[in-house]
CSV table of C-alpha atoms and ligand atoms in Angstrom, one decimal:
chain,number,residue,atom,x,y,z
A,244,UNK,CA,0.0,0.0,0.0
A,245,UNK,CA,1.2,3.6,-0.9
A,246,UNK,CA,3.1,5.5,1.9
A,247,UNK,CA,2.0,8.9,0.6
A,248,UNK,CA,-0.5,9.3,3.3
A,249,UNK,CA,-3.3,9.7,0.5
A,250,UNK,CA,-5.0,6.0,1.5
A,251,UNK,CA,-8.6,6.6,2.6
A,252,UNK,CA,-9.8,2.5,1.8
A,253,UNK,CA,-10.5,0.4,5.3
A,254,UNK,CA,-7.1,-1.1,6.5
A,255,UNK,CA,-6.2,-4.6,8.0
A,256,UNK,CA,-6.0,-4.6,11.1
A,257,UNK,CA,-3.0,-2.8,12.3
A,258,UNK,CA,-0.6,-3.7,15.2
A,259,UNK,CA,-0.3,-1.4,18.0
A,260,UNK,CA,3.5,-0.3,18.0
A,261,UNK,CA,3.3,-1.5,22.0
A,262,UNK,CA,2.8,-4.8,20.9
A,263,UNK,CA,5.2,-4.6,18.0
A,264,UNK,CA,7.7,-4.4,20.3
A,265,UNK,CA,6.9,-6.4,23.2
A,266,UNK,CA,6.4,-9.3,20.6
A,267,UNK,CA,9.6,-8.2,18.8
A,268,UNK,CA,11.6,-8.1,22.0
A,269,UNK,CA,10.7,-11.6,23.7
A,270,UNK,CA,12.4,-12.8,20.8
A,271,UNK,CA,15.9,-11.2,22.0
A,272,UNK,CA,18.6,-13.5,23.4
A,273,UNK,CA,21.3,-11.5,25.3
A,274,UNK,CA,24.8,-12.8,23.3
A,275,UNK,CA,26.2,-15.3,25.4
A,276,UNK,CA,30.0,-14.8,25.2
A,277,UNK,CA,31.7,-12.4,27.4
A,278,UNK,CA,35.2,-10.7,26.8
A,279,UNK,CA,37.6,-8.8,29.5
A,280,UNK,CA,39.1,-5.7,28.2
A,281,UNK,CA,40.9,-3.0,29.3
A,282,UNK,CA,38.9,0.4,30.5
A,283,UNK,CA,40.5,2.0,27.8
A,284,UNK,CA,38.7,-0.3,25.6
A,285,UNK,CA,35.1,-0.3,26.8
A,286,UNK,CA,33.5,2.4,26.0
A,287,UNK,CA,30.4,2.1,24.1
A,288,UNK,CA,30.8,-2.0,25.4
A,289,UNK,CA,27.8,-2.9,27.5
A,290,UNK,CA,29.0,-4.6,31.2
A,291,UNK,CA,28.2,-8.1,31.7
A,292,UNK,CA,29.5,-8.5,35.1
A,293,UNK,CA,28.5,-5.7,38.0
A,294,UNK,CA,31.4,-3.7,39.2
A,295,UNK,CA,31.8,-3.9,43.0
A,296,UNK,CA,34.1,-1.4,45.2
A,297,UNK,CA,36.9,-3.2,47.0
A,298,UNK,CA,37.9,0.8,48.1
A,299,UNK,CA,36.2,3.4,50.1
A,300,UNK,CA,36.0,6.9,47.7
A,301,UNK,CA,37.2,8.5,49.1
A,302,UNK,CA,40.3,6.1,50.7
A,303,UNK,CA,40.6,8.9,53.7
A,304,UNK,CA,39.4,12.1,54.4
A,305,UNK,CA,40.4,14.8,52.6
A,306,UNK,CA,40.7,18.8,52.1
A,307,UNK,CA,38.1,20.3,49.7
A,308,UNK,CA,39.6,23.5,49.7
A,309,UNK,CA,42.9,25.1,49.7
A,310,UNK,CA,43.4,26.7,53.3
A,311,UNK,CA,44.2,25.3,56.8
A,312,UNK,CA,43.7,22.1,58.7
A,313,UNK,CA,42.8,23.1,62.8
A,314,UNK,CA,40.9,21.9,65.2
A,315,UNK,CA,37.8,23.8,65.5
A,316,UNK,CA,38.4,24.6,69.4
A,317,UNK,CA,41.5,26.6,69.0
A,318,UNK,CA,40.1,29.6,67.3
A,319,UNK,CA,38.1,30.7,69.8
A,320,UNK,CA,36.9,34.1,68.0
A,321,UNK,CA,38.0,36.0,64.5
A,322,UNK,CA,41.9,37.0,64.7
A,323,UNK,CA,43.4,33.5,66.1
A,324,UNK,CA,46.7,33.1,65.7
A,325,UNK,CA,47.6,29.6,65.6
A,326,UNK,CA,51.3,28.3,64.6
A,327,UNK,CA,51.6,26.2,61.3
A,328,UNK,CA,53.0,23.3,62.0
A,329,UNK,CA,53.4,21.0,58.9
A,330,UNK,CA,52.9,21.9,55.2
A,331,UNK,CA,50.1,18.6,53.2
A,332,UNK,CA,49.9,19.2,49.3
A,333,UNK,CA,48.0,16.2,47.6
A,334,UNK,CA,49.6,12.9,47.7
A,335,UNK,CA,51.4,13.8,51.1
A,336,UNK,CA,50.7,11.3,53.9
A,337,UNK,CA,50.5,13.6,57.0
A,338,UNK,CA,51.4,13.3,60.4
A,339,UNK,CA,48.7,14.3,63.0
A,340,UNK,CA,48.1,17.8,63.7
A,341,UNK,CA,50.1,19.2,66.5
A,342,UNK,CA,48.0,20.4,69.7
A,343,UNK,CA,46.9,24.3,69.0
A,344,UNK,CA,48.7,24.7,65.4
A,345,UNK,CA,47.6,24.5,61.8
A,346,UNK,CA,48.4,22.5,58.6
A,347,UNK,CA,49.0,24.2,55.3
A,348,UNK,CA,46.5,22.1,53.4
A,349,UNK,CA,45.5,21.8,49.7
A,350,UNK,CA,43.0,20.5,48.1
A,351,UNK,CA,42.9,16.6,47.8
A,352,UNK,CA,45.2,16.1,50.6
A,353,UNK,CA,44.5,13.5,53.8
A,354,UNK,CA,43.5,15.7,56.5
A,355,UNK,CA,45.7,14.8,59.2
A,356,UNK,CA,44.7,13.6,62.7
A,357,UNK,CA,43.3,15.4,65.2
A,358,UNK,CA,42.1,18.0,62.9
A,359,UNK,CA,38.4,18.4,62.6
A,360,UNK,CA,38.0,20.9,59.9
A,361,UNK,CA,39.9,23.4,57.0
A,362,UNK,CA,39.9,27.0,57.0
A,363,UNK,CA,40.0,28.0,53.8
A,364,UNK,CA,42.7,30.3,52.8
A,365,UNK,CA,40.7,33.3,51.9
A,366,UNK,CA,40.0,34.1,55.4
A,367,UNK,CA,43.4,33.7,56.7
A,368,UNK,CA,45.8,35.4,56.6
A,369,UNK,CA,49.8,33.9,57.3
A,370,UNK,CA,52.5,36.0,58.9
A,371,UNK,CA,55.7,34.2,58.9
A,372,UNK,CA,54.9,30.9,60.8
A,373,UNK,CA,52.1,32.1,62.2
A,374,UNK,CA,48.5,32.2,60.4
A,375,UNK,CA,45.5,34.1,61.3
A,376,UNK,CA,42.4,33.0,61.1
A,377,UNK,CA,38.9,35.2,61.3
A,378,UNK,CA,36.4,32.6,60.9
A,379,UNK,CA,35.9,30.2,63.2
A,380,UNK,CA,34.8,26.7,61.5
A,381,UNK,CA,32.4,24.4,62.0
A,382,UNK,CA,33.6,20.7,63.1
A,383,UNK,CA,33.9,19.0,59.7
A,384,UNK,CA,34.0,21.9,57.4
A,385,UNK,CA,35.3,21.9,53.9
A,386,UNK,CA,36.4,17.9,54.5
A,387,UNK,CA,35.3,15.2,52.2
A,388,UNK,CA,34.8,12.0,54.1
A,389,UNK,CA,36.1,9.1,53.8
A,390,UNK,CA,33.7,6.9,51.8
A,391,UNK,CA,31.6,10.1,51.5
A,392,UNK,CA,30.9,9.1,47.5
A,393,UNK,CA,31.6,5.1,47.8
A,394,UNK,CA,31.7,2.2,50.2
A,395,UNK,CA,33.6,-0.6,50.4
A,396,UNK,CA,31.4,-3.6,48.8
A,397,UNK,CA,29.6,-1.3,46.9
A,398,UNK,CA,28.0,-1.8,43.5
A,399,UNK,CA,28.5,0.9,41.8
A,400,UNK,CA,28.1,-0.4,38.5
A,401,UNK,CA,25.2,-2.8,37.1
A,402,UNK,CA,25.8,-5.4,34.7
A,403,UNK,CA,23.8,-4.9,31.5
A,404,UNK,CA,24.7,-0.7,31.7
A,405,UNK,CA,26.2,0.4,28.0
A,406,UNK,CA,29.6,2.2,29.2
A,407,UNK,CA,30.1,5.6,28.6
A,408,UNK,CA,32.8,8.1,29.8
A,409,UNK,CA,31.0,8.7,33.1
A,410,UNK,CA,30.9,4.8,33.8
A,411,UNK,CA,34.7,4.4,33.0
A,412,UNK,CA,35.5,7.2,35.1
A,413,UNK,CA,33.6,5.5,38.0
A,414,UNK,CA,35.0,2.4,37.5
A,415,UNK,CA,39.0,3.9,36.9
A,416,UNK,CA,38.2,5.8,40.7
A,417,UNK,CA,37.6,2.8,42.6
A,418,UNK,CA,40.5,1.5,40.7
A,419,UNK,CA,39.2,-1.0,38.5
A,420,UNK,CA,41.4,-1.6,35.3
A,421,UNK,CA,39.5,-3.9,33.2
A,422,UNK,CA,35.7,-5.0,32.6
A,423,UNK,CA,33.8,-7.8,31.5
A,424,UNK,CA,31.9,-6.8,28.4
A,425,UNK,CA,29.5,-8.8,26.1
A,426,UNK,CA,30.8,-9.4,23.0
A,427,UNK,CA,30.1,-7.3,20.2
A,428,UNK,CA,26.9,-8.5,18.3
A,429,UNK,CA,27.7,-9.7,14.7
A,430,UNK,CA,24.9,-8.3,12.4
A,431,UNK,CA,25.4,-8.8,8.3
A,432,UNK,CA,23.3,-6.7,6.2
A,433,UNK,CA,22.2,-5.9,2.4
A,434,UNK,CA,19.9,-3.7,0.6
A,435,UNK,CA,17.4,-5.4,-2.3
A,436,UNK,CA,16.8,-3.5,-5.4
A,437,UNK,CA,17.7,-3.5,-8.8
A,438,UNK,CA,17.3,-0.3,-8.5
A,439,UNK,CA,20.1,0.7,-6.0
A,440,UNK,CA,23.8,1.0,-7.0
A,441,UNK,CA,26.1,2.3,-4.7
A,442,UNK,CA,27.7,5.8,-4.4
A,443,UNK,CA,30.8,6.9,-6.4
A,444,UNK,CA,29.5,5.9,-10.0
A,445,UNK,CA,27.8,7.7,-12.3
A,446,UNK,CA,23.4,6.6,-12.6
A,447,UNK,CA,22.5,4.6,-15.2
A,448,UNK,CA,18.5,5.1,-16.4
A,449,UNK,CA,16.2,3.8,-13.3
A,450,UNK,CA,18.9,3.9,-10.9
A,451,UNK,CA,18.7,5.2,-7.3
A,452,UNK,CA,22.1,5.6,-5.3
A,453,UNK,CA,21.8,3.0,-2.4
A,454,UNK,CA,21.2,5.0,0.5
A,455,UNK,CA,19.6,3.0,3.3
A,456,UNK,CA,23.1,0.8,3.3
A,457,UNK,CA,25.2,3.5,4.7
A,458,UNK,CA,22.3,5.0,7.2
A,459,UNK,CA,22.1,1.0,8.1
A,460,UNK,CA,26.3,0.8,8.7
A,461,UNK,CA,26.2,4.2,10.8
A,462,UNK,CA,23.3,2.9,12.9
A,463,UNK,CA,24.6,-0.2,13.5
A,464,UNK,CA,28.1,1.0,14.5
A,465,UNK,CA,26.6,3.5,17.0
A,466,UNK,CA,25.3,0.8,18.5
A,467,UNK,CA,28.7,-1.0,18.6
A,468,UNK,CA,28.0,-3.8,16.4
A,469,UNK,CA,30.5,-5.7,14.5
A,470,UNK,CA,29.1,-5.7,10.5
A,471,UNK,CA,29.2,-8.0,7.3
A,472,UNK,CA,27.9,-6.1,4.3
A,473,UNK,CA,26.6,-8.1,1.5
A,474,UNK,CA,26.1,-5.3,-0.5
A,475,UNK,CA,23.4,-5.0,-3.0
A,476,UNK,CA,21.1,-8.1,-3.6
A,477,UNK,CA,18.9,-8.6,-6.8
A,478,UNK,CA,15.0,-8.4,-6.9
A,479,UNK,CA,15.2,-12.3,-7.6
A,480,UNK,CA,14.4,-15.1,-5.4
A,481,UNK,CA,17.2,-17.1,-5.7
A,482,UNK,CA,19.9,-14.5,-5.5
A,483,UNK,CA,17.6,-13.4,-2.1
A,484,UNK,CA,17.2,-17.0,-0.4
A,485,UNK,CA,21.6,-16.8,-1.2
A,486,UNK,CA,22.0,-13.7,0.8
A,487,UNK,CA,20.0,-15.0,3.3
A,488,UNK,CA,21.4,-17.9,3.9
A,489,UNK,CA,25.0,-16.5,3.8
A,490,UNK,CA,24.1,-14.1,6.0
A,491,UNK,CA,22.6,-16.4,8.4
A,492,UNK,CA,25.8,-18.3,9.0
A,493,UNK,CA,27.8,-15.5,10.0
A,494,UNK,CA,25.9,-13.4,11.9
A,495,UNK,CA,23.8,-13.0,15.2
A,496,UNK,CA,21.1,-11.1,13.4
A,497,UNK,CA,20.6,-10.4,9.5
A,498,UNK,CA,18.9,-6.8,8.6
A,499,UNK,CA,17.7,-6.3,5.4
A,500,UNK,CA,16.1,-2.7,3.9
A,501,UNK,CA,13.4,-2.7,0.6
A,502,UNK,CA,11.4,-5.5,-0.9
A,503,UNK,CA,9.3,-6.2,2.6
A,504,UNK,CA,6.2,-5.3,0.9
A,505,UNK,CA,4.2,-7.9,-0.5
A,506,UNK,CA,5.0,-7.1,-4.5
A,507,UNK,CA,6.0,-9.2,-7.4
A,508,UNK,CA,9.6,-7.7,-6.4
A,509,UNK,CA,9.3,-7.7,-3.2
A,510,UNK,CA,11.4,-11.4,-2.7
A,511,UNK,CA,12.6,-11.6,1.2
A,512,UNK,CA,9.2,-13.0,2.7
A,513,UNK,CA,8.8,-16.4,0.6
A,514,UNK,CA,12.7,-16.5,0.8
A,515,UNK,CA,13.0,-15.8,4.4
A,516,UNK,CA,9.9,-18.6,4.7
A,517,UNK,CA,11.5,-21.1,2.7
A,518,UNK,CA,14.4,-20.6,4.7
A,519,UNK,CA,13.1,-20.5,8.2
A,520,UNK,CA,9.6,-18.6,9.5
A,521,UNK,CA,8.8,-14.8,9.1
A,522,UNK,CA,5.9,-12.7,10.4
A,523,UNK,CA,5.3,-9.4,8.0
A,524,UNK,CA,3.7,-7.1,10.5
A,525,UNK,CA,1.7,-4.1,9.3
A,526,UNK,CA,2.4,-1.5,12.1
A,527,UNK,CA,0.3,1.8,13.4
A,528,UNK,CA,2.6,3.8,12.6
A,529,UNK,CA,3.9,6.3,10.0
A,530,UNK,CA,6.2,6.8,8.8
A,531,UNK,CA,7.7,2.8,8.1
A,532,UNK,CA,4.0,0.7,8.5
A,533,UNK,CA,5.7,-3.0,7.0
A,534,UNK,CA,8.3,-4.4,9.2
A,535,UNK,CA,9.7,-8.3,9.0
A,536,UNK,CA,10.9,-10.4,11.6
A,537,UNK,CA,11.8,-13.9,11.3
A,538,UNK,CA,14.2,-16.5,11.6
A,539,UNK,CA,16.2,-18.0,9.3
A,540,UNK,CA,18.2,-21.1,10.2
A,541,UNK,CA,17.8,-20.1,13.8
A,542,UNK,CA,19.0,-16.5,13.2
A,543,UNK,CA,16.9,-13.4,13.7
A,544,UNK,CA,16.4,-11.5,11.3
A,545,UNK,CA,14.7,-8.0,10.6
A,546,UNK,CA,13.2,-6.3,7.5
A,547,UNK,CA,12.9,-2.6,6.8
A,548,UNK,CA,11.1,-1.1,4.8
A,549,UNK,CA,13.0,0.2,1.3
A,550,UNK,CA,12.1,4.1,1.9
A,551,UNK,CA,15.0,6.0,3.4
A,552,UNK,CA,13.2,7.7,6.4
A,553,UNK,CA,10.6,4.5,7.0
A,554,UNK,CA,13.9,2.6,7.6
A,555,UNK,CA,15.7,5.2,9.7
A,556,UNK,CA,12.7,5.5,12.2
A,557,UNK,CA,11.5,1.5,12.2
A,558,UNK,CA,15.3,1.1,12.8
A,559,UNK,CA,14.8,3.7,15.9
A,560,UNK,CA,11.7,2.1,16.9
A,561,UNK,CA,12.3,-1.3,16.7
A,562,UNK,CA,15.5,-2.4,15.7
A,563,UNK,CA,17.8,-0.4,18.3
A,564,UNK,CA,15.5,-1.8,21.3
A,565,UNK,CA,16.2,-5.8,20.1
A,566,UNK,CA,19.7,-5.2,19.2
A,567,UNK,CA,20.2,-3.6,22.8
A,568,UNK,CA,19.0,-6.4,24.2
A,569,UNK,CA,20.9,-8.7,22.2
A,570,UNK,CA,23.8,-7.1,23.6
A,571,UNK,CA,22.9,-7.8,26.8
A,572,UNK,CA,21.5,-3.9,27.6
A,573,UNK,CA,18.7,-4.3,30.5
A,574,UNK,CA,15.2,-3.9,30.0
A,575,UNK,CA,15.4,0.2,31.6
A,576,UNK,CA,18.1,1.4,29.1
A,577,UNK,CA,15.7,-0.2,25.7
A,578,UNK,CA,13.6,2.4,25.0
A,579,UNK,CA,14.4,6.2,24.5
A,580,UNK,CA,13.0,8.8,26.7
A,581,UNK,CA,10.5,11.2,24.8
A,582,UNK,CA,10.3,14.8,26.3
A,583,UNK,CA,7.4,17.0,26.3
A,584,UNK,CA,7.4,20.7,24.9
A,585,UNK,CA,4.6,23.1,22.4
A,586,UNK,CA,3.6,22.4,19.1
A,587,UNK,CA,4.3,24.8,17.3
A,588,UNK,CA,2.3,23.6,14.7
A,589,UNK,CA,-2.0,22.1,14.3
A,590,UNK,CA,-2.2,18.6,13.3
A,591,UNK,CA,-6.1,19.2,13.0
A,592,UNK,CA,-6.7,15.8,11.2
A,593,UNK,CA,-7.0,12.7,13.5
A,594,UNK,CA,-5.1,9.7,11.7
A,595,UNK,CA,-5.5,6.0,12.1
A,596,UNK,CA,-1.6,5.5,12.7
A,597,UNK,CA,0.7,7.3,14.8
A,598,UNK,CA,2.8,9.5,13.7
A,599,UNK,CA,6.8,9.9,14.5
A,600,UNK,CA,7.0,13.3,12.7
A,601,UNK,CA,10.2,14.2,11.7
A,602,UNK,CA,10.4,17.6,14.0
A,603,UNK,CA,12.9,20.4,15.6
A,604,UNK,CA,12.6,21.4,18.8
A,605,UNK,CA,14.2,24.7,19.5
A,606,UNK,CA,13.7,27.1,22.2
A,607,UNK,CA,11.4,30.6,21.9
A,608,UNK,CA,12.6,33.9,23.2
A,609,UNK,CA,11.2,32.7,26.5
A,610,UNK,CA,13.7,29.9,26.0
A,611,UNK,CA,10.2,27.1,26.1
A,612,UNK,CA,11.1,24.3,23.8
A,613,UNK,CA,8.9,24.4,20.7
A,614,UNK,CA,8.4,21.7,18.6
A,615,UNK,CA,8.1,22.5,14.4
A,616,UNK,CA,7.7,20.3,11.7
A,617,UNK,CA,9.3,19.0,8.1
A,618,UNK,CA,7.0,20.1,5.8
A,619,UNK,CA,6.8,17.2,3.7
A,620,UNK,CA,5.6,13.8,5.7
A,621,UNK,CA,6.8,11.8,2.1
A,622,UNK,CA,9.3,8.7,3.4
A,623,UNK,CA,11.5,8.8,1.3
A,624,UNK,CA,12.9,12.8,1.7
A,625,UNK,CA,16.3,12.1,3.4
A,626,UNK,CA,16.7,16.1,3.8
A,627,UNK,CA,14.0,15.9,6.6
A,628,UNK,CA,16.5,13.7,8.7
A,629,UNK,CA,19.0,16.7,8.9
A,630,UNK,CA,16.9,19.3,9.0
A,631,UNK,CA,15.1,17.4,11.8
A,632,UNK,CA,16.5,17.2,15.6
A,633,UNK,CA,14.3,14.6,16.6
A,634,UNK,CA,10.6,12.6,16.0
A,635,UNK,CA,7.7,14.0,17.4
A,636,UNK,CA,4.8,11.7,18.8
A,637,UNK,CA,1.4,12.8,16.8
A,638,UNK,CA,-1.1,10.3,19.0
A,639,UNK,CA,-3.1,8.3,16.5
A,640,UNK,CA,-7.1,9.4,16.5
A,641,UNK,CA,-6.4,12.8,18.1
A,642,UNK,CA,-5.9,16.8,16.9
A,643,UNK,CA,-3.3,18.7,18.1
A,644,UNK,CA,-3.6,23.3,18.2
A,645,UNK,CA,-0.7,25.2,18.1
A,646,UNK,CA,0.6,25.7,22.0
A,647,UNK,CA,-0.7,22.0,23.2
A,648,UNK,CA,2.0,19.4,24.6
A,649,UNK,CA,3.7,17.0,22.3
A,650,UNK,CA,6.2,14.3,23.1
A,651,UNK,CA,9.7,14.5,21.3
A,652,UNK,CA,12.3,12.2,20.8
A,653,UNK,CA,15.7,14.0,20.5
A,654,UNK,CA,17.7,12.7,17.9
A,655,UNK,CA,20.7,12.3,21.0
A,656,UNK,CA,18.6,9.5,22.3
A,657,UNK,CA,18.0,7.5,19.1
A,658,UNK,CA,21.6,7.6,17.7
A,659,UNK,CA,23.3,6.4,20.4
B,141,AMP,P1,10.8,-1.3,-1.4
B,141,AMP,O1,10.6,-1.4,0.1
B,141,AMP,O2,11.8,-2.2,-1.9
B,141,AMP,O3,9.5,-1.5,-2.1
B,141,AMP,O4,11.3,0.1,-1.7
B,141,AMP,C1,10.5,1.3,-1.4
B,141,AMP,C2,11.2,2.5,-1.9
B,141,AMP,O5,12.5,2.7,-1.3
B,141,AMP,C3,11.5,2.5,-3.4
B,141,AMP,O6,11.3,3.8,-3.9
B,141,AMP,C4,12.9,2.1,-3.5
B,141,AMP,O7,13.6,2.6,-4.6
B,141,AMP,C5,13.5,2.8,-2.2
B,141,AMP,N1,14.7,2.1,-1.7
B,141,AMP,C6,14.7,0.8,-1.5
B,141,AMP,N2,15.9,0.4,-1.1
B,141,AMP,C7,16.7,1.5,-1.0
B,141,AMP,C8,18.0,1.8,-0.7
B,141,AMP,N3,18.9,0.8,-0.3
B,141,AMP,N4,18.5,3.1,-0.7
B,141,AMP,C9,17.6,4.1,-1.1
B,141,AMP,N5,16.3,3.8,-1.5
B,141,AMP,C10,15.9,2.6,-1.5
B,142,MG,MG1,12.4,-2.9,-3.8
């Protein structure tokens, strides 16, 4: 059925994009094999074994501020004068703080014994040995505790989080050097079309550059998949039950853009169900309504739809969810989290499918994020993706005025 948004005829029943997914996703398998690398090495990597704390963060207390180390009860008013007795830079170990004197201290360094608190410097003032001091502190001020920010047998990372810089940076401060990381999943991937030829050459007549591979490959590698490309497969059964198959063997999930639909072209459902079992789901949703999954020789496998943006957002929608948690991702980190902000914009025609409108959210002179739309809603307009910073959710059934709440997906949550 066409995808220009022009279809008025009664529909088969459509799939609610909730169950899409729930069916799509009790079909995920976690990879099984897990790898130890080096923290250098796992970012992006998701964590297949919780990181515990063998350390207290910090390992002793410490001086927030640059100033003095005392004990509170020696400045008995503004203008003490107390004698400094050692000097503690960072990475000094420090012996304990002489009765009625004060330690130059700096930030990071162990506050010594016996002192309860630091003075910072601003409000002293040091003559010779001696330092004066016109504030008088509270026990325990400007000192970070010992295992103020982590404890000894804590976890402070979950197995199944995908590793980003804040993760490492956890994991480096309680002085863990190396991780255990799923393996990468293995996904091989082609485009169908006679059609398509890739970029570089010149067009013959009917040709169309093949796009959807390389917004496939970027995809997949922001997800940290390892790819096989088969390329470019022919609009014939044979050369499409081939790909399959050789797919199949060397990969942990085949993905597949164009020939989903059910035309005399369209050659990946009887291939994929000669070669294993496929369900062609018609989804409510628009853009990217035909989406495959199957099996083939005990091999998922997932077909987009052929136009550029239905692949892009069916990808978003359905395809980043399994393949996070075939990586081994847990169930909170699937799904991105939609925002709300003002249409800019009516949507005063209630449609049968909801819509992921390809929107920009940008802020007013009041700096309140408004949401604007492409003006074309055609799938196949790959100049909406860059002019777009995100989807916006138009419910199915239901109007939307100018100034009313919409739900947006940033971009920053999809391609990551
Ligand atoms: P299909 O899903 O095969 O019916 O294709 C739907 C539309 O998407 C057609 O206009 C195709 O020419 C186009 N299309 C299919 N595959 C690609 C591709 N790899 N790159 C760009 N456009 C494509
Ligand atoms: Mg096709």
């Amino acid at each position: 059925m066409s995808e220009c948004g022009c279809e008025t005829v009664t529909e088969p029943a459509m799939k609610p994009l909730e169950e899409a997914l729930e069916l799509l996703l009790s079909h995920a398998r976690a990879v099984s094999g897990t790898e130890v690398v080096p923290l250098a090495e796992a970012n992006g990597r998701v964590l297949a074994e919780s990181v515990v704390s063998r350390i207290n963060m910090p390992p002793w207390d410490n001086s927030a501020m640059d100033g003095y180390a005392v004990n509170s009860a020696d400045i008995t008013g503004p203008g003490s004068s107390l004698r400094i007795s050692q000097r503690i830079p960072a990475g000094a170990a420090p012996e304990p703080l002489a009765p009625g004197t004060a330690a130059r201290i700096f930030t990071g360094a162990p506050v010594p014994e016996q002192a309860d608190s630091v003075v910072i410097q601003e409000v002293c003032r040091q003559e010779g040995e001696q330092v004066l001091i016109d504030e008088v502190p509270q026990p325990g001020a400007n000192i970070r505790r010992a295992g103020e920010d982590t404890r000894v047998g804590q976890a402070v990372l979950e197995s199944g989080t995908r590793l980003g810089a804040q993760h490492l940076g956890l994991a480096a401060s309680v002085g863990v050097g190396e991780l255990t990381v799923y393996r990468r999943l293995k996904v091989a991937l082609f485009s169908s079309g006679d059609e398509l030829i890739n970029p570089g050459q010149p067009l013959g007549p009917g040709q169309i550059y093949n796009s959807n591979e390389y917004t496939l490959q970027a995809l997949l590698q922001s997800l940290g998949c390892e790819l096989v490309s088969l390329g470019i497969v022919a609009d014939t059964f044979d050369a499409t039950c081939d790909a399959l198959s050789r797919a199949a063997a060397q990969s942990d999930l085949v993905m597949t853009s164009g020939g989903v639909s059910v035309g005399e072209e369209d050659h990946l459902k009887p291939a994929v169900e000669k070669l294993g079992s496929l369900d062609l789901w018609k989804i409510a949703i628009r853009p990217g309504k035909p989406l495959a999954f199957g099996h083939i020789q005990g091999t998922p496998f997932i077909g987009t739809p052929g136009n550029p943006v239905s692949l892009f957002v069916t990808f978003c929608l359905f395809a980043r969810p399994f393949i996070l948690k075939s990586q081994g991702v847990g169930e909170s980190q699937l799904l991105p989290t939609p925002i709300l902000a003002r249409a800019d914009f009516d949507w005063p025609r209630p449609e049968k499918r909801r819509e992921f409108a390809r929107a920009r959210i940008q802020p007013d002179e009041e700096g309140v994020a408004r949401v604007s739309l492409y003006s074309s809603r055609s799938s196949g307009v790959l100049n909406s993706l860059t002019w777009a910073n995100g989807l916006a959710i138009l419910p199915e059934q239901q109007t939307l005025t100018r100034g009313d709440m919409v739900r947006f997906i940033p971009f920053s949550e999809l391609l990551k």
